[in-house]
Every structure is written in C-alpha cells, then in structure tokens.
Amino acid sequence: DTGVSQNPRHKITKRGQNVTFRCDPISEHNRLYWYRQTLGQGPEFLTYFQNEAQLEKSRLLSDRFSAERPKGSFSTLEIQRTEQGDSAMYLCASGDPRGSEKLFFGSGTQLSVL
Amino acid sequence: TQLLEQSPQFLSIQEGENLTVYCNSSSVFSSLQWYRQEPGEGPVLLVTVVTGGEVKKLKRLTFQFGDARKDSSLHITAAQPGDTGLYLCAGAGYGGSQGNLIFGKGTKLSVKP
C-alpha cells in the first residue's frame, strides 16, 4: 500500500492522559499536514511540515498539542492532558513536491476521550 | 476569515435522479477542490478547479468554478447508490501555504436503490 498510513485507527483514552498518533506519508511527498475533523464538520487545518520543518501552525493547536517530523519522513502528533473536547478524527495528509495543492489523506485516527 | 458554505447540508434521493450541491464564499480562492468522504475514512480528492469559469467532468460528475472564483457547484447525473457519501469542498486561499485548505461542512448525500 503506497498511500498515507495512520496509526492507530482508533484510540480511547481517559481525560488527562497523553496520546500520540503516527502518520506515514506517501514516500516521495515532502509536505505533510495534520487536520482535525469533528462530527458534522469539515476538516480543520492544524499544522504543516515541509520536510522536517514545521512551517505553519493553526491557532487551534494549543500548547497541549505538539507535532514532529524528525527525519522528514513520518510524523507524530502528541496531545498532552487530553480533554473531552479533543475527541475528534485526526487526519494526516501529504502533498507531492511539485507544489500542487492536491492532498492525499490517510484514514485518520479516531480519538475518544472519556 | 475565509468561510465556505455548502448547501444543502443533507440530500436523500432515489437512484437515477440528478442533483446539484453548492459551495459558496464571500472570499476569492486561488483554487477549489472537491472531496468525497466515507464514514471512518479520510477524504478522497475528486477534482481541483483553478480557473474562473472552469468546468470539469468526471464521468457522471460535473464540477464548475464560478467566474469570480468564490463559488463552485457539483452536479451528479443519474445518481447511483455508490455515490453515497459526504461531499466536501475545500478552498486554497491566496498567500497561505499550499495544503492549508479551508473546508466546508459538507453535503451528506444518500442515494437509495
């Protein structure tokens, strides 16, 4: 499978716990994005990497959220001290280096905070 | 703040019917994309429109970008149950990073056999 891979697919956690999600983009894509989608809404942009550099962060990304892409390949998104309002689908997308605005999304990680 | 309004929010039709869904904004976008999303999955890109007035066809789907690059429509001819899903439009603004897309809330389409 050469698409965008996200793990885990589902995560249930208790309020206050930390969680980490992983995204493996399409191998030749140097751009990687994290989006969040809640029920009945479209995806909302969280952050963007070009190679290992985090170039843009949304104001939606509070201090409890941190994203990394240490070697410019896979990325992780960590949420510390989870809150019930963090419950959402977390989507990762990658884009090719030719500068196209086309995004290829993974299947997402569905987070439920109890 | 750039917003995209999609209408209708829900649409339930019989197989074989035609339908149009709309995506409107007061802002100008450099390009606009349409995605289809199934439950529990990520959005899948259907088309990107770039030029004002542009029309693109993808089998039974016809996409149009408004002349002023503020709105778009998706028309499906002879809908089939396999067309069921959430249709999302997403705009790329001027000056933003590529891929920092603004999504509408989507139109949830149900096509009954």
Short mmCIF file of N, CA and C in Angstrom, two decimals, chain B:
data_model
loop_
_atom_site.label_atom_id
_atom_site.label_comp_id
_atom_site.label_asym_id
_atom_site.label_seq_id
_atom_site.Cartn_x
_atom_site.Cartn_y
_atom_site.Cartn_z
N THR B 1 -11.89 36.28 7.96
CA THR B 1 -11.82 34.81 7.99
C THR B 1 -12.53 34.26 6.75
N GLN B 2 -11.85 33.36 6.05
CA GLN B 2 -12.47 32.77 4.87
C GLN B 2 -13.35 31.61 5.29
N LEU B 3 -14.59 31.59 4.78
CA LEU B 3 -15.52 30.52 5.09
C LEU B 3 -16.09 29.98 3.80
N LEU B 4 -16.39 28.69 3.81
CA LEU B 4 -17.08 28.07 2.69
C LEU B 4 -18.39 27.49 3.20
N GLU B 5 -19.48 27.91 2.58
CA GLU B 5 -20.81 27.43 2.95
C GLU B 5 -21.26 26.41 1.92
N GLN B 6 -21.63 25.23 2.39
CA GLN B 6 -22.11 24.21 1.47
C GLN B 6 -23.61 24.00 1.67
N SER B 7 -24.31 23.77 0.55
CA SER B 7 -25.73 23.50 0.62
C SER B 7 -26.13 22.51 -0.47
N PRO B 8 -27.13 21.68 -0.22
CA PRO B 8 -27.77 21.53 1.09
C PRO B 8 -26.84 20.75 2.03
N GLN B 9 -27.21 20.73 3.30
CA GLN B 9 -26.40 20.00 4.27
C GLN B 9 -26.64 18.50 4.14
N PHE B 10 -27.90 18.13 3.86
CA PHE B 10 -28.27 16.73 3.67
C PHE B 10 -29.09 16.61 2.39
N LEU B 11 -28.93 15.48 1.72
CA LEU B 11 -29.69 15.24 0.49
C LEU B 11 -29.94 13.75 0.37
N SER B 12 -31.22 13.39 0.26
CA SER B 12 -31.58 11.98 0.12
C SER B 12 -32.40 11.84 -1.15
N ILE B 13 -31.92 11.05 -2.08
CA ILE B 13 -32.58 10.93 -3.37
C ILE B 13 -32.67 9.46 -3.78
N GLN B 14 -33.46 9.22 -4.83
CA GLN B 14 -33.57 7.88 -5.39
C GLN B 14 -32.54 7.69 -6.50
N GLU B 15 -32.14 6.46 -6.67
CA GLU B 15 -31.22 6.11 -7.75
C GLU B 15 -31.79 6.61 -9.09
N GLY B 16 -30.91 7.19 -9.90
CA GLY B 16 -31.32 7.68 -11.21
C GLY B 16 -31.62 9.17 -11.26
N GLU B 17 -31.83 9.78 -10.10
CA GLU B 17 -32.11 11.22 -10.07
C GLU B 17 -30.82 12.02 -10.27
N ASN B 18 -31.01 13.28 -10.66
CA ASN B 18 -29.90 14.22 -10.78
C ASN B 18 -29.87 15.12 -9.56
N LEU B 19 -28.71 15.65 -9.24
CA LEU B 19 -28.61 16.55 -8.09
C LEU B 19 -27.47 17.54 -8.29
N THR B 20 -27.59 18.66 -7.60
CA THR B 20 -26.52 19.65 -7.58
C THR B 20 -26.27 20.08 -6.16
N VAL B 21 -25.02 20.16 -5.78
CA VAL B 21 -24.64 20.69 -4.48
C VAL B 21 -23.77 21.92 -4.70
N TYR B 22 -23.84 22.83 -3.74
CA TYR B 22 -23.23 24.14 -3.91
C TYR B 22 -22.22 24.44 -2.82
N CYS B 23 -21.25 25.26 -3.20
CA CYS B 23 -20.19 25.67 -2.29
C CYS B 23 -19.98 27.16 -2.52
N ASN B 24 -20.27 27.97 -1.52
CA ASN B 24 -20.25 29.42 -1.70
C ASN B 24 -19.40 30.12 -0.65
N SER B 25 -18.81 31.22 -1.08
CA SER B 25 -18.00 32.00 -0.15
C SER B 25 -18.03 33.47 -0.57
N SER B 26 -17.73 34.33 0.36
CA SER B 26 -17.56 35.75 0.05
C SER B 26 -16.11 36.04 -0.29
N SER B 27 -15.24 35.03 -0.14
CA SER B 27 -13.81 35.20 -0.39
C SER B 27 -13.42 34.60 -1.73
N VAL B 28 -12.34 35.10 -2.28
CA VAL B 28 -11.79 34.58 -3.52
C VAL B 28 -10.75 33.51 -3.18
N PHE B 29 -10.79 32.42 -3.92
CA PHE B 29 -9.83 31.34 -3.71
C PHE B 29 -8.97 31.14 -4.95
N SER B 30 -7.72 30.77 -4.73
CA SER B 30 -6.83 30.52 -5.87
C SER B 30 -7.21 29.22 -6.57
N SER B 31 -7.76 28.30 -5.83
CA SER B 31 -8.27 27.06 -6.42
C SER B 31 -9.27 26.46 -5.46
N LEU B 32 -10.04 25.54 -5.97
CA LEU B 32 -11.04 24.90 -5.13
C LEU B 32 -11.04 23.41 -5.45
N GLN B 33 -11.17 22.61 -4.41
CA GLN B 33 -11.14 21.17 -4.58
C GLN B 33 -12.43 20.57 -4.05
N TRP B 34 -12.82 19.45 -4.65
CA TRP B 34 -13.94 18.66 -4.15
C TRP B 34 -13.42 17.31 -3.72
N TYR B 35 -13.88 16.89 -2.52
CA TYR B 35 -13.52 15.61 -1.95
C TYR B 35 -14.78 14.82 -1.65
N ARG B 36 -14.63 13.50 -1.62
CA ARG B 36 -15.71 12.62 -1.16
C ARG B 36 -15.16 11.82 0.02
N GLN B 37 -15.96 11.75 1.07
CA GLN B 37 -15.51 11.06 2.27
C GLN B 37 -16.56 10.04 2.70
N GLU B 38 -16.11 8.84 2.99
CA GLU B 38 -17.00 7.80 3.52
C GLU B 38 -16.78 7.69 5.02
N PRO B 39 -17.77 7.19 5.75
CA PRO B 39 -17.66 7.11 7.22
C PRO B 39 -16.41 6.36 7.66
N GLY B 40 -15.66 6.95 8.60
CA GLY B 40 -14.49 6.29 9.14
C GLY B 40 -13.27 6.33 8.25
N GLU B 41 -13.35 7.10 7.16
CA GLU B 41 -12.22 7.19 6.23
C GLU B 41 -11.85 8.65 6.00
N GLY B 42 -10.66 8.87 5.44
CA GLY B 42 -10.26 10.23 5.10
C GLY B 42 -10.87 10.67 3.78
N PRO B 43 -10.90 11.98 3.53
CA PRO B 43 -11.44 12.48 2.26
C PRO B 43 -10.58 12.02 1.08
N VAL B 44 -11.24 11.78 -0.05
CA VAL B 44 -10.54 11.40 -1.28
C VAL B 44 -10.78 12.49 -2.31
N LEU B 45 -9.71 13.00 -2.88
CA LEU B 45 -9.82 14.09 -3.84
C LEU B 45 -10.53 13.63 -5.11
N LEU B 46 -11.52 14.42 -5.55
CA LEU B 46 -12.22 14.15 -6.81
C LEU B 46 -11.67 15.03 -7.93
N VAL B 47 -11.55 16.33 -7.64
CA VAL B 47 -11.14 17.26 -8.70
C VAL B 47 -10.61 18.54 -8.09
N THR B 48 -9.77 19.22 -8.84
CA THR B 48 -9.31 20.57 -8.48
C THR B 48 -9.67 21.50 -9.63
N VAL B 49 -10.31 22.62 -9.32
CA VAL B 49 -10.59 23.64 -10.34
C VAL B 49 -9.79 24.89 -10.00
N VAL B 50 -9.23 25.48 -11.02
CA VAL B 50 -8.27 26.56 -10.81
C VAL B 50 -8.69 27.86 -11.50
N THR B 51 -9.25 27.75 -12.68
CA THR B 51 -9.57 28.93 -13.49
C THR B 51 -11.02 29.32 -13.31
N GLY B 52 -11.29 30.63 -13.12
CA GLY B 52 -12.66 31.10 -13.02
C GLY B 52 -13.46 30.69 -14.25
N GLY B 53 -14.67 30.13 -14.02
CA GLY B 53 -15.50 29.68 -15.13
C GLY B 53 -15.20 28.28 -15.60
N GLU B 54 -14.19 27.67 -15.02
CA GLU B 54 -13.77 26.33 -15.45
C GLU B 54 -14.85 25.29 -15.17
N VAL B 55 -15.01 24.36 -16.11
CA VAL B 55 -15.91 23.23 -15.95
C VAL B 55 -15.10 21.96 -16.17
N LYS B 56 -15.22 21.02 -15.23
CA LYS B 56 -14.53 19.74 -15.37
C LYS B 56 -15.54 18.62 -15.21
N LYS B 57 -15.37 17.59 -16.05
CA LYS B 57 -16.27 16.45 -15.97
C LYS B 57 -15.49 15.20 -15.58
N LEU B 58 -16.11 14.43 -14.69
CA LEU B 58 -15.52 13.17 -14.24
C LEU B 58 -16.65 12.16 -14.29
N LYS B 59 -16.78 11.48 -15.44
CA LYS B 59 -17.87 10.53 -15.68
C LYS B 59 -19.21 11.24 -15.47
N ARG B 60 -19.98 10.85 -14.47
CA ARG B 60 -21.30 11.46 -14.26
C ARG B 60 -21.24 12.72 -13.39
N LEU B 61 -20.06 13.13 -12.99
CA LEU B 61 -19.91 14.29 -12.13
C LEU B 61 -19.40 15.49 -12.94
N THR B 62 -20.05 16.63 -12.77
CA THR B 62 -19.63 17.86 -13.44
C THR B 62 -19.35 18.91 -12.37
N PHE B 63 -18.18 19.48 -12.42
CA PHE B 63 -17.74 20.48 -11.45
C PHE B 63 -17.59 21.82 -12.16
N GLN B 64 -18.01 22.88 -11.49
CA GLN B 64 -17.88 24.21 -12.08
C GLN B 64 -17.31 25.16 -11.04
N PHE B 65 -16.40 26.01 -11.47
CA PHE B 65 -15.82 27.05 -10.63
C PHE B 65 -16.39 28.37 -11.09
N GLY B 66 -16.91 29.16 -10.18
CA GLY B 66 -17.53 30.42 -10.55
C GLY B 66 -16.55 31.39 -11.19
N ASP B 67 -17.09 32.27 -12.02
CA ASP B 67 -16.24 33.24 -12.73
C ASP B 67 -15.40 34.07 -11.77
N ALA B 68 -15.99 34.41 -10.63
CA ALA B 68 -15.29 35.25 -9.65
C ALA B 68 -14.44 34.43 -8.68
N ARG B 69 -14.38 33.12 -8.86
CA ARG B 69 -13.58 32.22 -8.03
C ARG B 69 -14.00 32.26 -6.56
N LYS B 70 -15.32 32.48 -6.34
CA LYS B 70 -15.83 32.50 -4.97
C LYS B 70 -16.77 31.33 -4.71
N ASP B 71 -17.18 30.63 -5.75
CA ASP B 71 -18.16 29.59 -5.54
C ASP B 71 -17.95 28.46 -6.54
N SER B 72 -18.57 27.33 -6.24
CA SER B 72 -18.42 26.16 -7.08
C SER B 72 -19.66 25.29 -6.93
N SER B 73 -19.89 24.46 -7.92
CA SER B 73 -21.00 23.51 -7.84
C SER B 73 -20.55 22.15 -8.34
N LEU B 74 -21.25 21.15 -7.82
CA LEU B 74 -21.03 19.76 -8.24
C LEU B 74 -22.37 19.20 -8.67
N HIS B 75 -22.46 18.76 -9.91
CA HIS B 75 -23.69 18.18 -10.42
C HIS B 75 -23.45 16.70 -10.69
N ILE B 76 -24.35 15.87 -10.19
CA ILE B 76 -24.26 14.43 -10.44
C ILE B 76 -25.47 14.02 -11.27
N THR B 77 -25.21 13.37 -12.36
CA THR B 77 -26.26 12.89 -13.26
C THR B 77 -26.53 11.41 -12.98
N ALA B 78 -27.80 11.07 -12.93
CA ALA B 78 -28.21 9.66 -12.75
C ALA B 78 -27.47 9.04 -11.56
N ALA B 79 -27.73 9.59 -10.38
CA ALA B 79 -27.02 9.15 -9.18
C ALA B 79 -27.21 7.65 -8.93
N GLN B 80 -26.17 7.06 -8.37
CA GLN B 80 -26.17 5.64 -8.04
C GLN B 80 -25.90 5.47 -6.55
N PRO B 81 -26.30 4.35 -5.95
CA PRO B 81 -26.04 4.14 -4.52
C PRO B 81 -24.56 4.28 -4.16
N GLY B 82 -23.68 3.96 -5.08
CA GLY B 82 -22.25 4.10 -4.84
C GLY B 82 -21.79 5.54 -4.71
N ASP B 83 -22.65 6.49 -5.06
CA ASP B 83 -22.31 7.92 -4.91
C ASP B 83 -22.55 8.40 -3.48
N THR B 84 -23.18 7.57 -2.68
CA THR B 84 -23.46 7.94 -1.29
C THR B 84 -22.17 8.31 -0.56
N GLY B 85 -22.22 9.42 0.17
CA GLY B 85 -21.05 9.85 0.93
C GLY B 85 -21.16 11.31 1.30
N LEU B 86 -20.11 11.81 1.94
CA LEU B 86 -20.02 13.22 2.32
C LEU B 86 -19.17 13.93 1.28
N TYR B 87 -19.75 14.95 0.64
CA TYR B 87 -19.03 15.71 -0.37
C TYR B 87 -18.56 17.01 0.25
N LEU B 88 -17.27 17.21 0.21
CA LEU B 88 -16.64 18.38 0.83
C LEU B 88 -15.98 19.25 -0.23
N CYS B 89 -16.19 20.55 -0.13
CA CYS B 89 -15.40 21.45 -0.95
C CYS B 89 -14.33 22.09 -0.07
N ALA B 90 -13.21 22.41 -0.67
CA ALA B 90 -12.09 22.97 0.08
C ALA B 90 -11.41 24.01 -0.79
N GLY B 91 -11.16 25.17 -0.20
CA GLY B 91 -10.54 26.25 -0.95
C GLY B 91 -9.13 26.53 -0.48
N ALA B 92 -8.29 26.87 -1.43
CA ALA B 92 -6.93 27.32 -1.14
C ALA B 92 -6.90 28.82 -1.33
N GLY B 93 -6.54 29.54 -0.23
CA GLY B 93 -6.54 30.99 -0.32
C GLY B 93 -5.24 31.51 -0.88
N TYR B 94 -5.24 32.79 -1.23
CA TYR B 94 -4.03 33.43 -1.69
C TYR B 94 -3.14 33.75 -0.50
N GLY B 95 -1.87 33.47 -0.63
CA GLY B 95 -0.93 33.82 0.43
C GLY B 95 -0.77 32.76 1.49
N GLY B 96 -1.63 31.79 1.52
CA GLY B 96 -1.48 30.72 2.50
C GLY B 96 -0.59 29.63 1.97
N SER B 97 -0.19 28.72 2.85
CA SER B 97 0.66 27.63 2.39
C SER B 97 -0.17 26.67 1.55
N GLN B 98 0.52 26.02 0.64
CA GLN B 98 -0.18 25.02 -0.16
C GLN B 98 -0.63 23.91 0.76
N GLY B 99 -1.91 23.55 0.65
CA GLY B 99 -2.41 22.49 1.51
C GLY B 99 -3.07 22.98 2.77
N ASN B 100 -2.93 24.26 3.10
CA ASN B 100 -3.69 24.81 4.22
C ASN B 100 -5.06 25.16 3.66
N LEU B 101 -5.90 24.13 3.57
CA LEU B 101 -7.18 24.27 2.91
C LEU B 101 -8.27 24.64 3.91
N ILE B 102 -9.22 25.40 3.42
CA ILE B 102 -10.41 25.72 4.20
C ILE B 102 -11.53 24.86 3.67
N PHE B 103 -12.08 24.02 4.54
CA PHE B 103 -13.12 23.09 4.16
C PHE B 103 -14.50 23.63 4.54
N GLY B 104 -15.49 23.30 3.71
CA GLY B 104 -16.88 23.48 4.10
C GLY B 104 -17.30 22.33 5.01
N LYS B 105 -18.53 22.41 5.51
CA LYS B 105 -19.03 21.37 6.41
C LYS B 105 -19.50 20.13 5.66
N GLY B 106 -19.66 20.26 4.37
CA GLY B 106 -20.02 19.11 3.57
C GLY B 106 -21.50 18.96 3.30
N THR B 107 -21.79 18.20 2.25
CA THR B 107 -23.15 17.77 1.93
C THR B 107 -23.18 16.26 2.05
N LYS B 108 -24.06 15.79 2.92
CA LYS B 108 -24.19 14.34 3.12
C LYS B 108 -25.23 13.80 2.16
N LEU B 109 -24.78 13.03 1.19
CA LEU B 109 -25.65 12.51 0.14
C LEU B 109 -25.97 11.04 0.39
N SER B 110 -27.26 10.72 0.29
CA SER B 110 -27.70 9.33 0.39
C SER B 110 -28.50 9.01 -0.86
N VAL B 111 -28.06 8.00 -1.61
CA VAL B 111 -28.76 7.59 -2.82
C VAL B 111 -29.36 6.21 -2.56
N LYS B 112 -30.67 6.16 -2.62
CA LYS B 112 -31.37 4.91 -2.29
C LYS B 112 -31.69 4.13 -3.56
N PRO B 113 -31.49 2.81 -3.50
CA PRO B 113 -31.76 1.99 -4.70
C PRO B 113 -33.26 1.87 -4.97
#
